[in-house]
Tab-separated table of C-alpha atoms in Angstrom:
chain	number	residue	atom	x	y	z
Z	145	MET	CA	7.275	328.231	113.452
Z	146	THR	CA	3.682	327.718	112.860
Z	147	PRO	CA	2.325	325.606	110.626
Z	148	TYR	CA	0.413	326.417	107.699
Z	149	ARG	CA	-3.620	326.149	107.944
Z	150	PRO	CA	-5.621	327.696	104.984
Z	151	ASP	CA	-9.025	329.175	105.346
Z	152	ARG	CA	-10.338	327.055	102.535
Z	153	VAL	CA	-9.281	324.140	100.143
Z	154	TYR	CA	-10.454	324.190	96.595
Z	155	LEU	CA	-10.057	320.749	95.065
Z	156	GLU	CA	-9.961	320.214	91.260
Z	157	ARG	CA	-12.479	317.241	91.001
Z	158	SER	CA	-9.620	315.666	88.675
Z	159	VAL	CA	-6.921	315.807	91.393
Z	160	ARG	CA	-9.442	314.526	94.694
Z	161	ASP	CA	-8.927	310.684	94.484
Z	162	SER	CA	-4.973	311.648	94.575
Z	163	ARG	CA	-2.755	310.661	97.261
Z	164	VAL	CA	-1.584	314.139	97.906
Z	165	SER	CA	-5.454	315.697	98.037
Z	166	ARG	CA	-6.398	312.766	100.007
Z	167	THR	CA	-3.135	313.557	102.568
Z	168	VAL	CA	-4.045	317.408	102.886
Z	169	LEU	CA	-7.599	316.574	103.255
Z	170	GLU	CA	-6.817	314.529	106.267
Z	171	GLN	CA	-5.038	316.887	107.765
Z	172	LEU	CA	-7.250	319.705	107.499
Z	173	PRO	CA	-10.615	317.804	108.326
Z	174	ASP	CA	-12.438	321.375	109.721
Z	175	VAL	CA	-11.590	323.553	106.663
Z	176	PRO	CA	-14.234	324.047	103.860
Z	177	VAL	CA	-13.474	322.144	100.894
Z	178	VAL	CA	-14.826	323.567	97.554
Z	179	GLN	CA	-14.723	321.291	94.220
Z	180	ILE	CA	-13.989	323.277	91.345
Z	181	ASP	CA	-13.811	321.886	87.701
Z	182	SER	CA	-10.388	324.260	87.275
Z	183	THR	CA	-8.721	326.815	88.633
Z	184	GLU	CA	-9.399	328.817	85.781
Z	185	GLU	CA	-12.442	330.023	87.502
Z	186	LEU	CA	-10.732	331.251	90.318
Z	187	LEU	CA	-7.979	332.983	88.070
Z	188	GLU	CA	-10.815	335.068	86.662
Z	189	GLN	CA	-12.721	335.383	89.907
Z	190	ALA	CA	-8.965	337.071	91.073
Z	191	ARG	CA	-8.809	339.495	88.250
Z	192	PHE	CA	-11.780	341.078	89.136
Z	193	GLU	CA	-11.418	341.040	93.085
Z	194	THR	CA	-7.902	341.538	92.565
Z	195	PRO	CA	-7.304	339.912	96.538
Z	196	THR	CA	-3.938	341.310	98.059
Z	197	ILE	CA	-0.986	338.933	98.507
Z	198	PRO	CA	-1.728	338.232	102.245
Z	199	ARG	CA	-5.672	337.270	101.115
Z	200	GLY	CA	-5.084	335.195	99.065
Z	201	LYS	CA	-2.674	332.968	100.106
Z	202	ARG	CA	-5.108	332.441	102.995
Z	203	SER	CA	-6.907	329.520	100.355
Z	204	LEU	CA	-4.982	326.738	99.127
Z	205	ILE	CA	-5.726	325.149	95.964
Z	206	LEU	CA	-4.925	321.540	94.939
Z	207	ALA	CA	-4.834	321.240	91.392
Z	208	ARG	CA	-3.651	319.132	88.307
Z	209	HIS	CA	-0.471	320.637	86.398
Z	210	GLU	CA	-1.194	320.526	83.025
Z	211	GLY	CA	2.410	321.262	81.457
Z	212	ARG	CA	5.760	319.789	82.472
Z	213	PHE	CA	7.176	319.537	85.463
Z	214	PHE	CA	10.826	319.119	84.896
Z	215	LYS	CA	13.314	321.844	83.503
Z	216	PRO	CA	16.226	323.971	83.442
Z	217	CYS	CA	16.679	326.624	86.297
Z	218	PRO	CA	15.607	329.596	84.898
Z	219	ALA	CA	18.463	330.998	86.353
Z	220	GLY	CA	20.908	330.142	83.529
Z	221	GLU	CA	18.311	331.464	81.017
Z	222	VAL	CA	20.957	333.120	78.034
Z	223	ARG	CA	19.945	336.764	77.329
Z	224	GLY	CA	22.650	337.963	74.871
Z	225	GLU	CA	25.633	339.398	76.781
Z	226	SER	CA	24.171	339.384	79.701
Z	227	ARG	CA	24.689	335.502	81.076
Z	228	ASN	CA	25.228	334.715	84.539
Z	229	VAL	CA	27.583	331.913	85.782
Z	230	CYS	CA	25.635	329.177	86.464
Z	231	CYS	CA	25.559	325.823	88.599
Z	232	ASN	CA	23.538	323.324	85.846
Z	233	TYR	CA	20.574	323.027	87.941
Z	234	PHE	CA	16.967	321.677	87.269
Z	235	VAL	CA	13.701	322.893	88.898
Z	236	VAL	CA	10.602	320.220	89.443
Z	237	ASN	CA	7.693	322.152	90.700
Z	238	TYR	CA	5.625	320.645	92.717
Z	239	ALA	CA	3.813	323.683	94.353
Z	240	SER	CA	3.456	327.145	93.756
Z	241	ASN	CA	3.613	330.367	95.784
Z	242	CYS	CA	4.397	330.368	99.371
Z	243	HIS	CA	2.399	331.499	102.313
Z	244	LEU	CA	6.144	332.661	103.704
Z	245	GLU	CA	6.682	336.518	104.098
Z	246	CYS	CA	10.067	337.217	103.240
Z	247	SER	CA	10.087	340.674	102.059
Z	248	TYR	CA	12.899	340.540	99.117
Z	249	CYS	CA	10.928	337.235	97.832
Z	250	TYR	CA	10.588	337.677	94.427
Z	251	LEU	CA	7.481	335.312	93.828
Z	252	GLN	CA	5.274	338.474	95.090
Z	253	ALA	CA	6.156	340.348	91.651
Z	254	TYR	CA	6.304	336.974	89.528
Z	255	LEU	CA	3.185	334.739	90.221
Z	256	ASN	CA	-0.147	336.231	88.592
Z	257	PHE	CA	-2.004	333.953	90.929
Z	258	PRO	CA	-2.946	334.798	94.826
Z	259	HIS	CA	-3.362	331.441	95.898
Z	260	LEU	CA	-1.607	328.863	97.218
Z	261	VAL	CA	-1.515	325.543	94.745
Z	262	VAL	CA	-0.356	322.125	95.215
Z	263	TYR	CA	-0.108	319.970	92.117
Z	264	ALA	CA	-2.210	316.901	93.299
Z	265	ASN	CA	-0.573	314.211	90.578
Z	266	LEU	CA	2.354	313.621	92.068
Z	267	ASP	CA	2.138	310.815	90.262
Z	268	ASP	CA	2.814	312.636	86.739
Z	269	LEU	CA	5.502	314.170	87.984
Z	270	LEU	CA	7.472	311.067	89.110
Z	271	GLU	CA	6.810	309.731	85.722
Z	272	GLU	CA	8.210	312.395	83.874
Z	273	LEU	CA	11.587	312.383	85.977
Z	274	ASP	CA	11.486	308.233	85.024
Z	275	GLN	CA	11.390	308.855	81.706
Z	276	VAL	CA	14.208	312.134	81.720
Z	277	LEU	CA	16.605	310.472	83.950
Z	278	SER	CA	16.152	306.785	82.565
Z	279	ALA	CA	17.016	308.339	78.707
Z	280	SER	CA	20.228	309.734	79.814
Z	281	PRO	CA	21.549	307.244	82.446
Z	282	ASP	CA	25.457	308.321	82.432
Z	283	THR	CA	23.936	312.445	83.126
Z	284	PRO	CA	24.242	313.511	86.229
Z	285	PHE	CA	21.679	315.421	87.009
Z	286	ARG	CA	20.878	317.891	90.445
Z	287	ILE	CA	17.068	318.667	90.560
Z	288	GLY	CA	15.748	321.278	92.992
Z	289	THR	CA	11.768	321.825	93.571
Z	290	GLY	CA	12.488	325.428	95.398
Z	291	GLU	CA	11.695	327.884	92.912
Z	292	LEU	CA	8.081	328.782	93.017
Z	293	ALA	CA	7.509	327.266	96.510
Z	294	ASP	CA	9.414	326.891	99.314
Z	295	SER	CA	10.325	322.921	99.434
Z	296	LEU	CA	9.031	321.709	102.701
Z	297	ALA	CA	7.290	324.559	104.561
Z	298	LEU	CA	3.823	322.486	102.862
Z	299	ASP	CA	5.355	319.421	104.034
Z	300	PRO	CA	2.944	319.039	107.376
Z	301	LEU	CA	-0.137	318.919	105.066
Z	302	THR	CA	1.202	316.876	101.566
Z	303	GLY	CA	3.917	314.510	102.287
Z	304	CYS	CA	5.168	315.412	99.021
Z	305	SER	CA	8.236	314.369	100.187
Z	306	VAL	CA	8.422	310.668	100.747
Z	307	PRO	CA	7.820	309.347	97.741
Z	308	LEU	CA	9.614	311.738	96.178
Z	309	VAL	CA	12.979	310.571	98.703
Z	310	GLU	CA	11.822	307.138	98.286
Z	311	PHE	CA	12.103	307.639	93.927
Z	312	PHE	CA	15.707	309.498	94.224
Z	313	ALA	CA	16.706	306.907	96.473
Z	314	SER	CA	16.784	304.681	93.271
Z	315	ARG	CA	18.096	306.843	90.891
Z	316	PRO	CA	22.320	306.564	90.950
Z	317	ASN	CA	22.492	309.656	88.077
Z	318	ALA	CA	20.144	312.059	89.721
Z	319	LEU	CA	20.052	314.100	93.150
Z	320	LEU	CA	17.201	316.057	94.846
Z	321	GLU	CA	18.110	318.798	96.770
Z	322	PHE	CA	15.032	320.370	99.104
Z	323	LYS	CA	15.442	324.049	99.689
Z	324	THR	CA	13.567	325.678	102.922
Z	325	LYS	CA	13.316	328.647	105.774
Z	326	SER	CA	10.951	326.131	107.752
Z	327	ASN	CA	12.208	323.707	109.812
Z	328	CYS	CA	9.762	320.782	109.005
Z	329	VAL	CA	11.888	317.910	108.769
Z	330	ASP	CA	9.660	314.951	110.447
Z	331	ARG	CA	8.610	313.402	107.403
Z	332	LEU	CA	11.997	312.972	106.028
Z	333	LEU	CA	13.388	311.141	108.885
Z	334	GLY	CA	14.102	307.722	109.028
Z	335	LEU	CA	13.422	307.215	105.580
Z	336	ASP	CA	16.345	305.147	102.983
Z	337	HIS	CA	17.417	308.228	101.165
Z	338	ARG	CA	20.649	306.632	100.742
Z	339	GLY	CA	22.320	309.885	100.332
Z	340	ARG	CA	20.306	310.691	97.156
Z	341	THR	CA	18.595	313.953	99.185
Z	342	VAL	CA	20.398	316.957	100.235
Z	343	VAL	CA	17.970	318.996	102.791
Z	344	SER	CA	19.399	322.490	102.550
Z	345	TRP	CA	18.384	325.960	104.086
Z	346	SER	CA	18.546	329.337	103.147
Z	347	LEU	CA	20.006	331.637	105.808
Z	348	ASN	CA	20.585	335.212	107.212
Z	349	PRO	CA	21.778	336.275	110.642
Z	350	ARG	CA	19.373	337.293	113.414
Z	351	PHE	CA	18.664	340.208	112.192
Z	352	VAL	CA	17.933	340.026	109.119
Z	353	GLN	CA	15.678	336.936	109.644
Z	354	ARG	CA	14.073	338.488	112.530
Z	355	SER	CA	13.523	342.120	109.987
Z	356	GLU	CA	12.951	340.371	106.718
Z	357	GLU	CA	11.926	336.932	106.595
Z	358	HIS	CA	8.264	336.938	108.147
Z	359	LYS	CA	6.807	333.856	109.258
Z	360	THR	CA	9.635	331.427	108.747
Z	361	ALA	CA	11.243	329.373	110.948
Z	362	THR	CA	13.737	331.039	113.174
Z	363	ILE	CA	17.975	330.941	112.407
Z	364	ASP	CA	17.657	328.453	116.179
Z	365	GLU	CA	15.019	326.250	114.652
Z	366	ARG	CA	16.795	326.200	110.983
Z	367	LEU	CA	19.789	324.857	111.875
Z	368	ALA	CA	18.347	322.446	114.706
Z	369	ALA	CA	16.386	321.120	111.760
Z	370	ALA	CA	19.910	320.767	109.678
Z	371	ARG	CA	21.368	318.624	112.811
Z	372	ARG	CA	18.694	316.709	112.821
Z	373	VAL	CA	18.639	315.133	108.930
Z	374	ALA	CA	22.222	315.177	109.314
Z	375	GLU	CA	22.517	312.723	111.938
Z	376	ASP	CA	19.850	310.810	110.167
Z	377	GLY	CA	22.443	310.538	107.172
Z	378	TYR	CA	20.919	313.336	104.782
Z	379	PRO	CA	23.965	315.736	103.092
Z	380	VAL	CA	22.994	319.252	104.037
Z	381	ALA	CA	23.903	322.164	102.653
Z	382	PHE	CA	23.150	325.852	103.055
Z	383	HIS	CA	21.801	329.491	101.166
Z	384	LEU	CA	23.972	332.787	102.106
Z	385	ASP	CA	21.161	334.084	99.690
Z	386	PRO	CA	20.581	337.081	99.669
Z	387	LEU	CA	24.098	338.444	101.394
Z	388	VAL	CA	22.353	341.936	103.113
Z	389	HIS	CA	24.810	344.727	103.054
Z	390	TYR	CA	24.424	346.650	105.931
Z	391	PRO	CA	26.325	348.136	109.253
Z	392	GLY	CA	27.902	345.224	111.071
Z	393	TRP	CA	26.985	342.736	108.499
Z	394	GLU	CA	30.678	341.130	108.770
Z	395	ARG	CA	30.399	339.980	112.078
Z	396	ASP	CA	26.993	339.145	111.819
Z	397	TYR	CA	27.198	336.644	108.410
Z	398	ARG	CA	31.229	335.432	110.081
Z	399	GLU	CA	29.121	334.239	113.313
Z	400	LEU	CA	26.583	332.805	111.083
Z	401	VAL	CA	29.406	330.608	109.593
Z	402	ASP	CA	30.888	330.023	112.485
Z	403	GLU	CA	27.312	328.030	113.826
Z	404	ILE	CA	26.941	326.344	110.804
Z	405	TYR	CA	30.048	324.728	111.115
Z	406	ASP	CA	30.154	324.356	115.014
Z	407	ARG	CA	26.749	322.623	114.038
Z	408	ILE	CA	26.813	320.937	111.570
Z	409	GLY	CA	30.969	319.779	110.850
Z	410	ALA	CA	32.462	320.374	107.913
Z	411	ALA	CA	32.397	316.748	106.706
Z	412	GLY	CA	28.341	316.941	107.029
Z	413	VAL	CA	28.494	320.326	104.161
Z	414	ALA	CA	27.828	319.367	101.143
Z	415	TRP	CA	27.784	322.760	99.778
Z	416	ILE	CA	27.199	326.338	99.748
Z	417	SER	CA	26.090	329.399	97.317
Z	418	LEU	CA	26.579	332.708	97.826
Z	419	GLY	CA	24.103	335.832	96.404
Z	420	ALA	CA	23.982	339.019	96.706
Z	421	LEU	CA	20.862	340.938	97.273
Z	422	ARG	CA	19.056	341.794	94.349
Z	423	MET	CA	15.470	342.636	92.395
Z	424	THR	CA	13.617	343.655	89.389
Z	425	ARG	CA	12.293	347.168	89.571
Z	426	ARG	CA	8.826	345.529	89.832
Z	427	LEU	CA	9.957	343.568	92.861
Z	428	ARG	CA	11.260	347.165	94.609
Z	429	ASP	CA	8.202	348.887	93.784
Z	430	VAL	CA	5.699	345.643	95.730
Z	431	MET	CA	8.387	345.600	98.479
Z	432	ARG	CA	7.712	349.506	98.825
Z	433	ARG	CA	4.160	348.958	99.190
Z	434	ARG	CA	4.009	345.781	101.304
Z	435	PHE	CA	6.778	346.534	103.505
Z	436	PRO	CA	7.218	349.743	104.037
Z	437	SER	CA	9.864	349.800	107.126
Z	438	SER	CA	11.915	347.313	105.352
Z	439	PRO	CA	15.253	349.222	103.834
Z	440	LEU	CA	16.405	346.687	101.818
Z	441	ALA	CA	14.523	347.915	98.736
Z	442	LEU	CA	16.288	351.096	99.381
Z	443	GLY	CA	19.417	350.507	99.558
Z	444	GLU	CA	21.961	351.630	96.724
Z	445	LEU	CA	21.337	348.925	94.386
Z	446	VAL	CA	21.780	349.616	90.633
Z	447	PRO	CA	20.674	348.132	87.115
Z	448	CYS	CA	22.872	345.386	86.111
Z	449	GLU	CA	23.091	343.576	82.547
Z	450	ASP	CA	20.710	341.528	83.356
Z	451	GLY	CA	18.079	343.647	83.770
Z	452	LYS	CA	18.169	343.127	88.072
Z	453	LEU	CA	18.827	345.581	90.139
Z	454	ARG	CA	22.006	344.795	92.519
Z	455	TYR	CA	24.748	346.094	94.987
Z	456	VAL	CA	27.550	348.044	92.991
Z	457	LYS	CA	30.419	345.421	92.117
Z	458	PRO	CA	33.101	346.582	94.402
Z	459	ILE	CA	30.429	345.879	97.563
Z	460	ARG	CA	29.782	342.247	96.031
Z	461	ARG	CA	33.323	341.477	95.628
Z	462	ARG	CA	33.751	342.088	99.114
Z	463	MET	CA	30.717	340.121	100.704
Z	464	TYR	CA	31.761	337.244	98.647
Z	465	ARG	CA	35.321	337.478	99.308
Z	466	GLU	CA	34.795	338.466	103.051
Z	467	VAL	CA	32.692	335.292	103.199
Z	468	LEU	CA	34.760	332.263	101.150
Z	469	GLY	CA	37.456	333.367	103.382
Z	470	TRP	CA	34.898	332.707	106.620
Z	471	ILE	CA	34.176	329.850	104.773
Z	472	GLU	CA	37.046	328.166	103.793
Z	473	ARG	CA	39.025	328.746	106.933
Z	474	ARG	CA	36.070	326.860	108.774
Z	475	ALA	CA	35.776	323.818	105.932
Z	476	GLY	CA	39.757	323.648	104.905
Z	477	GLY	CA	38.984	323.692	101.411
Z	478	ARG	CA	36.107	320.997	102.044
Z	479	THR	CA	32.792	322.579	101.442
Z	480	PRO	CA	32.550	323.556	97.214
Z	481	VAL	CA	31.457	327.670	97.295
Z	482	TYR	CA	29.882	328.899	94.216
Z	483	ALA	CA	27.815	332.011	93.438
Z	484	CYS	CA	23.779	332.198	92.330
Z	485	MET	CA	23.301	334.560	89.396
Z	486	GLU	CA	26.665	336.340	89.624
Z	487	ARG	CA	28.615	337.817	86.428
Z	488	PRO	CA	31.392	336.469	85.081
Z	489	GLU	CA	33.840	339.334	86.117
Z	490	VAL	CA	32.833	339.459	89.776
Z	491	TRP	CA	33.080	335.196	89.440
Z	492	ARG	CA	36.644	335.343	88.737
Z	493	SER	CA	37.353	338.448	90.488
Z	494	VAL	CA	36.381	336.377	93.857
Z	495	PHE	CA	36.907	332.951	93.090
Z	496	GLY	CA	39.971	333.401	90.734
Z	497	GLY	CA	40.977	331.163	87.145
Z	498	GLU	CA	38.488	330.578	84.247
Z	499	ILE	CA	35.203	330.688	84.463
Z	500	PRO	CA	33.931	327.891	84.889
Z	501	SER	CA	31.208	325.914	82.384
Z	502	ASP	CA	27.604	325.877	84.406
Z	503	GLN	CA	28.266	321.857	83.989
Z	504	ALA	CA	31.615	322.314	85.318
Z	505	VAL	CA	30.293	323.574	88.579
Z	506	GLY	CA	27.439	321.346	88.444
Z	507	GLU	CA	29.428	318.574	88.415
Z	508	GLU	CA	31.770	319.986	91.759
Z	509	LEU	CA	29.077	319.863	93.341
Z	510	VAL	CA	28.001	316.026	92.995
Z	511	SER	CA	31.265	314.840	93.197
Z	512	ASN	CA	31.628	316.541	96.484
Z	513	LEU	CA	28.808	314.820	97.905
Z	514	VAL	CA	30.124	311.606	96.355
Z	515	THR	CA	33.365	312.065	98.678
Z	516	LEU	CA	31.065	312.734	102.231
Z	517	ARG	CA	29.245	309.659	101.510
């Protein structure tokens, strides 16, 4: 995987002395740096220039995040009767946008700012987390960093992983999850993580990775990185999301599941999530414009209750059941599996039994991690 190197860095004066800013600038001694007072001036400029998404990503901004970092995962948002089954997840965003180019990435139709942004006031994030976790010492929290950016793809530049891992190592009521399509794990190795950080990878068969997940680490690179952190004692997890329906998908996903367990082993996998391909109408339009050769936006997707386009329920059910069966065959029931952003009736038909609460799904994942340790 080719490391990210911007053409220019914009540095907010308010964070020029932060440790994140210093780390980034040390890695980019030859890249021009422009100091600014606020990202608002860049946003205003972008409104008039309307840079393309690829051109916008060539600029990296080091800025101060003024709002709250910690919030519930938006996948659990309730919209009347359109509620999906979720996993009681929380997110913190220390970056926004992604230099990787997955054709199906929702960020390209979600963010209104074209540049990559790293929020350099990481100490404020840690202080906020300290307040949240200390206020509810008996409540278990699963917290991820991959909502608005890949968790680790920029880590060679920012080094944000190190203080986060060290912080969570001393928090018995919280787990941190890094979610990535990169192989950028060097900074994680050798840290005293105490099993409180899970490193997870989004995976698809090689056919999908080569055709749809541009600039990402190859599947071999991702699995090799997963093996490295597993050998360093980290729990690892995987997200088979989005599941893509195409001729031959059964063979490819079965082989992918086998490869996960051949390389990591059932004892090392903390959990696996499944999620069928989904998109908004706006995202579909962006995909057709930016990736005209991709068949994903041309598939038989239908509107669902939450406003997203998905495969029809019989296709989703069959994909979930098949993949779940392959996982159970290899894991022997040792790996918790859950569906991300899925309808209750589909969840029931795949997993059986009563529809679990968000809290129950999250607690099962946490309890399995305690068992692995």
